[in-house]
Every structure is written in structure tokens, then in C-alpha cells.
Short mmCIF file of C-alpha atoms in Angstrom, two decimals:
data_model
loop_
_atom_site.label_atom_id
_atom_site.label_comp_id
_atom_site.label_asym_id
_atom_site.label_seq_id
_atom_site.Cartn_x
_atom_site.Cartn_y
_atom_site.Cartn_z
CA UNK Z 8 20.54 8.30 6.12
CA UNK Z 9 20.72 11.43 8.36
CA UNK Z 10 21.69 9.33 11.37
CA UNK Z 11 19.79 11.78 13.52
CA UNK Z 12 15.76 12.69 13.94
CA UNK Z 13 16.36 16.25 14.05
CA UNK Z 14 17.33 18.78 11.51
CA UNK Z 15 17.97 22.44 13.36
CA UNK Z 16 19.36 24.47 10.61
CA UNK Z 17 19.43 24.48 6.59
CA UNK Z 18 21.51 26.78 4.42
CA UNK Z 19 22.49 26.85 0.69
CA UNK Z 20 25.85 26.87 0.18
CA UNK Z 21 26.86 27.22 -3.83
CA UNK Z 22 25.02 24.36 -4.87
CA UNK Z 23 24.37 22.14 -1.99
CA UNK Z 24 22.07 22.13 0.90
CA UNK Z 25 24.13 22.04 4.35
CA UNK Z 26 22.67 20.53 7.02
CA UNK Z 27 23.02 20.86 10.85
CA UNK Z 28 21.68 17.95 13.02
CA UNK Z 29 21.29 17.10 16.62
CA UNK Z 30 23.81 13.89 16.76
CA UNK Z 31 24.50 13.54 13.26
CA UNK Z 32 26.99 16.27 12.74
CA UNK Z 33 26.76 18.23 9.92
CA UNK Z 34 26.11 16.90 6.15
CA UNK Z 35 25.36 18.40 2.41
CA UNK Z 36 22.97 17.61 -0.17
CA UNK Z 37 23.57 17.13 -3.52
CA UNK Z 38 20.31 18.22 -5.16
CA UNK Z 39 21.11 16.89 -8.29
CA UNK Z 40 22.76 13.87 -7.77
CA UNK Z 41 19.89 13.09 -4.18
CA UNK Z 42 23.10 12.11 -2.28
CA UNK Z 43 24.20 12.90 1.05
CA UNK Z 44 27.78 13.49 2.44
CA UNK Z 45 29.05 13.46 6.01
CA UNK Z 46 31.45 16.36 6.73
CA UNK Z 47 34.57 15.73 8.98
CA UNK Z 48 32.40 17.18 12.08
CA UNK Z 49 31.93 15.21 15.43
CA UNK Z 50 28.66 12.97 14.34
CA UNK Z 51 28.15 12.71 17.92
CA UNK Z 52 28.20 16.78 18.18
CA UNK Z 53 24.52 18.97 18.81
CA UNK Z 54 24.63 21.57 16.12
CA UNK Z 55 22.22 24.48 15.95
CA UNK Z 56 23.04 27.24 13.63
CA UNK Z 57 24.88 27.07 9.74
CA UNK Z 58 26.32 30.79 9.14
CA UNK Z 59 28.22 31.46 5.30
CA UNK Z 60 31.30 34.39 6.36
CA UNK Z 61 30.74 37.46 4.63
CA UNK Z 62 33.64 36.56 1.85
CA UNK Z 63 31.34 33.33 1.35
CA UNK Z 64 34.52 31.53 1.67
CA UNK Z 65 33.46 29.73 4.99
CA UNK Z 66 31.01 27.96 6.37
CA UNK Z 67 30.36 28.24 10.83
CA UNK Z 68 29.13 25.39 12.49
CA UNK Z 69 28.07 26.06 16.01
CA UNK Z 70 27.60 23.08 18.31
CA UNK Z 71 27.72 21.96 22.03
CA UNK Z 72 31.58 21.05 21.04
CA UNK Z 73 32.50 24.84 20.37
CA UNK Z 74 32.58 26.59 16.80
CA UNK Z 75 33.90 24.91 13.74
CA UNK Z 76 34.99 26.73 10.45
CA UNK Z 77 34.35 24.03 7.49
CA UNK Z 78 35.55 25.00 3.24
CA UNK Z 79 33.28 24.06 0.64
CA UNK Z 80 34.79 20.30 0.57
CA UNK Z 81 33.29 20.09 4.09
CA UNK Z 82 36.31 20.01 6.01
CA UNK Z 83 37.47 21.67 9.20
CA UNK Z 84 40.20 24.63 9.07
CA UNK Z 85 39.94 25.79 12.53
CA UNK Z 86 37.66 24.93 15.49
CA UNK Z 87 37.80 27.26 18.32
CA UNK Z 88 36.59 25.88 22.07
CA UNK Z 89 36.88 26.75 25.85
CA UNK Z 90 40.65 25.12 25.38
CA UNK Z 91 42.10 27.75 22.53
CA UNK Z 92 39.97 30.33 22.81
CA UNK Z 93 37.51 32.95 25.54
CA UNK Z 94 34.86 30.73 23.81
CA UNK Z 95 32.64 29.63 27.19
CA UNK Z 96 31.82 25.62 27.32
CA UNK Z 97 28.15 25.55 26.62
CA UNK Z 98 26.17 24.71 23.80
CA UNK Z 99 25.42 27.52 21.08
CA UNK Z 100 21.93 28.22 19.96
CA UNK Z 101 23.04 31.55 17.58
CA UNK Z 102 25.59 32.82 15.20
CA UNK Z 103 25.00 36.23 13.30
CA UNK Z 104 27.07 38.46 11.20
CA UNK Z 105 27.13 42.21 11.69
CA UNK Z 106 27.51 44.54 8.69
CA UNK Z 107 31.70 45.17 9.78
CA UNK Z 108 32.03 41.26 9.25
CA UNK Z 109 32.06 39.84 13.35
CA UNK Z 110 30.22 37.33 14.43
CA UNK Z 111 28.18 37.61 17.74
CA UNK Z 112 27.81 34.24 19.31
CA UNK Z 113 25.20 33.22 21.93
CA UNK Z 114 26.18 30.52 24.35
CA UNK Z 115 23.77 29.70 27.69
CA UNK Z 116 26.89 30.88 29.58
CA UNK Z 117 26.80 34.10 27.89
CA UNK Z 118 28.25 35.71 24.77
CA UNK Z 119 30.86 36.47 22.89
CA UNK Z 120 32.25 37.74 19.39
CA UNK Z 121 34.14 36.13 16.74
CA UNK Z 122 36.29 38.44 14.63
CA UNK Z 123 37.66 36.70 11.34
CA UNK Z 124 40.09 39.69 10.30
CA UNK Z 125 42.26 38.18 13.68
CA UNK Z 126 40.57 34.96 14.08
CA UNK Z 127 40.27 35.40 17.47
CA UNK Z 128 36.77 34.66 19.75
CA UNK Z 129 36.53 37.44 22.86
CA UNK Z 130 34.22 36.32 25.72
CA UNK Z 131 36.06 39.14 27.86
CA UNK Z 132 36.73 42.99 27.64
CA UNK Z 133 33.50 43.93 27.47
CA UNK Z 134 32.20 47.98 28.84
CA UNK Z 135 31.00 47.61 32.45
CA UNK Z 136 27.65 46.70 32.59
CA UNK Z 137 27.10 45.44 28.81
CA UNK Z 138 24.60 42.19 28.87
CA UNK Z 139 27.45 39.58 27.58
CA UNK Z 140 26.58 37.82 30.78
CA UNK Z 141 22.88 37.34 29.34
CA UNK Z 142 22.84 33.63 28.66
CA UNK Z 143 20.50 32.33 25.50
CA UNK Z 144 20.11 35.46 23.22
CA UNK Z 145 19.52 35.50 19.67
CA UNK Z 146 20.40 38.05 17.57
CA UNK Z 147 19.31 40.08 14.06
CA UNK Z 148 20.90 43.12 12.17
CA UNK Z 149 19.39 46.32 12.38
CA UNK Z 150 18.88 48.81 9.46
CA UNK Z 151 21.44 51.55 10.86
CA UNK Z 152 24.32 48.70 11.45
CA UNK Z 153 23.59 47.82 14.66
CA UNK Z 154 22.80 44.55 16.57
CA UNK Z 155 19.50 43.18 18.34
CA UNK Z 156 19.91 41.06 20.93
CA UNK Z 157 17.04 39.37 22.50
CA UNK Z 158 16.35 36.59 25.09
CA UNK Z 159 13.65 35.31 27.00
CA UNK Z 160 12.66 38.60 28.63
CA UNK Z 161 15.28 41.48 27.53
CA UNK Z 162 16.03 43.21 24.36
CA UNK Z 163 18.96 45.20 23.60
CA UNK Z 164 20.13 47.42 20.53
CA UNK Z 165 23.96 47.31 20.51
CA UNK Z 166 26.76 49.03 18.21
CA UNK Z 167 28.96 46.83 16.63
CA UNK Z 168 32.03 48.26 17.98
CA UNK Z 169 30.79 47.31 21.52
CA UNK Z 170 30.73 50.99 22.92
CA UNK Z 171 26.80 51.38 24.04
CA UNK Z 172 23.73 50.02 23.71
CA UNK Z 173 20.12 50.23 24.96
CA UNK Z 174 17.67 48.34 26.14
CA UNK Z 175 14.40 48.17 24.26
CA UNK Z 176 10.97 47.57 25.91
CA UNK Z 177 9.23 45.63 23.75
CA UNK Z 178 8.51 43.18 26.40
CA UNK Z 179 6.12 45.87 28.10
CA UNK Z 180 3.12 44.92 26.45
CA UNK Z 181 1.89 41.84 28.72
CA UNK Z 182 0.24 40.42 25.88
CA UNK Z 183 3.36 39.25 23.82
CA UNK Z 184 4.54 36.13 25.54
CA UNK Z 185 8.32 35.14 24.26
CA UNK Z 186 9.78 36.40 20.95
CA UNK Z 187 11.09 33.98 18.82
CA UNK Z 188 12.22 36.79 16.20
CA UNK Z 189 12.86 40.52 15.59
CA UNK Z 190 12.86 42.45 11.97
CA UNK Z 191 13.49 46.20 12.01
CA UNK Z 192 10.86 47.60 9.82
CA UNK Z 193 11.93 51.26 9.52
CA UNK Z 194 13.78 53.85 11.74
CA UNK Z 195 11.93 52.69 14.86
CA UNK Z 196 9.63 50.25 14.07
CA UNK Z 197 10.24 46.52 14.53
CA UNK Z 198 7.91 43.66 13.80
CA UNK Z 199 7.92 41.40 16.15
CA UNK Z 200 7.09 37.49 16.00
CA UNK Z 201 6.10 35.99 19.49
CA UNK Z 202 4.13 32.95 21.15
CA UNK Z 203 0.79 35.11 21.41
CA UNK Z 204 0.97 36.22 17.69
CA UNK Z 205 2.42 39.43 15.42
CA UNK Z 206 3.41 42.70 16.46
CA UNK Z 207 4.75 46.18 15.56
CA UNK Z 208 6.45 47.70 18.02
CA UNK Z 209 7.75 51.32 17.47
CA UNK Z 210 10.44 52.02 19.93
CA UNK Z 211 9.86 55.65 20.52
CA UNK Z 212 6.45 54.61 22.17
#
């Protein structure tokens, strides 16, 4: 019934279950009634990541076809791609909210940020030398506001007005492998899930 054999991201939304499928588009589950609907995405498109807005209004679907912006019937109200938008054309692998309400948006052609208040996506602009050409990241909040921003071998703690950020070296310990997720624990500490197992990292260290 999915009319694809794999499921990359799950969120509750009210109450359904939204789902985000390699070529099956994007569908919700009726829990109570066990029934399925399509929403009015590409079924052909390769979504990754489900993100609710802030105002829980919205629902972001990020795919290979750009970033679509679905209401609670399931239907589109803006989709945003390399043709109206800074928005680069790759596929997406991460969406995240900050605590001011953008969204930072991973591409493997780099990043860029999504602010609803002017629904506009920037890809350009950014402070000389900031890591928006890193292709791949992920990203988590961190307890003072800020971003983390982590790929394959780099990690970088960024303000959410885009001024500064630093790098963190929590790839220094040889024994890690790659991180597949980052939690800020407290003040510096982060715990840090990887291919080789568990760690706390304190970034002072």
C-alpha cells in the first residue's frame, strides 16, 4: 500500500502518522481508522526528512525535488526549488528548526536557511569563510540557542543569526568512527552517538 520499500522519516502530526518514502511521496496514517492517504506530493519524489513549523501550522517535506510546505489536509502551499528560490538542486538529507523559528537545510551541494517570517530560502550571503559550502551535514539545537552542524568529518557550533561559529573537535579521538548524532548534555558536554559506539565529549577538553 506504501508503493515504496523504504520508509526514511515518521512524525505525528495531530492525529496522524506522516510518512516520508523513497518513491512513494509522502502519505498519513489514520491510526484509528488503519487507512492510508497519498498527499498531493510527487510519488515519484525521494523524501528524507518530515519537519512540523514552530506555529505547528505546517508540515516540510524535503526531497530530491526541492522543499515542499504541505497543511494538515496534505496539500501543497508552496514548494520552493533551484527555479524560485537560492535553494541548490540536490537531494536533502536534513531539515531543523532553530529556537528564532529558521530552518537550516542540508543539501550535498551545500546549505542553506529557510526563513518562514519572509518565506524566502538563502543559499547566498553567508560571512566569509562560514562552512555553507560543507555538503551532507546534519544538524541539532544546542542548549544556549545555537546550531550543531556535523558531517562526515567536521563539526561546527553556529549562532543562529549567522555571525560566527566554531569548529568543535570531537572528531579528535581516532576511536569514534562517523557520528550519526549529537545531544548537548550540559554547558560543554555533548553525547555523542557514532559507528564505534557512545561518547561524551566535553568541548573544553
Amino acid at each position: 500500500e506504501l508503493g515504496a520499500s523504504v520508509v526514511t522519516n515518521i512524525v505525528r502530526w495531530g492525529e496522524q502518522f506522516v510518512l516520508a518514502t523513497f518513491g512513494g511521496g509522502v502519505l498519513a496514517y489514520n491510526p484509528v481508522a488503519e487507512r492510508l492517504e497519498r498527499a498531493t506530493l510527487p510519488v515519484d519524489g525521494n523524501f528524507s526528512r518530515l519537519v512540523i513549523t514552530p506555529d505547528s501550522t505546517s508540515l516540510i517535506a524535503a526531497s530530491n525535488l526541492g522543499i515542499y510546505i504541505i497543511d494538515k489536509d496534505l496539500r501543497i502551499t508552496k514548494h520552493y526549488d533551484s527555479y524560485n528560490s537560492e535553494l541548490p538542486n540536490a537531494h536533502i538529507p536534513d531539515v531543523r528548526f532553530d529556537q528564532v523559528g529558521k530552518a537550516w537545510i542540508s543539501t550535498l551541494k551545500g546549505m542553506a536557511i529557510y526563513d518562514p517570517r519572509t518565506e524566502t530560502i538563502q543559499a547566498s550571503g553567508f560571512p566569509h569563510g562560514y562552512f555553507n559550502h560543507e555538503p551532507n551535514l546534519s544538524f541539532n539545537p544546542s542548549l544556549d540557542g545555537d546550531v550543531i552542524a556535523f558531517s562526515t568529518n567536521k563539526v561546527y557550533k553556529a549562532s543562529s543569526d549567522l555571525s560566527s561559529y566554531d569548529s568543535l573537535a570531537l572528531y579528535t579521538n581516532p576511536n569514534v568512527g562517523a557520528i550519526n548524532f549529537i545531544l548537548p548534555f550540559a554547558d560543554s558536554l555533548y553525547w555523542v552517538g557514532a559507528n564505534n559506539g557512545l561518547f561524551l565529549f566535553d568541548k573544553h577538553l
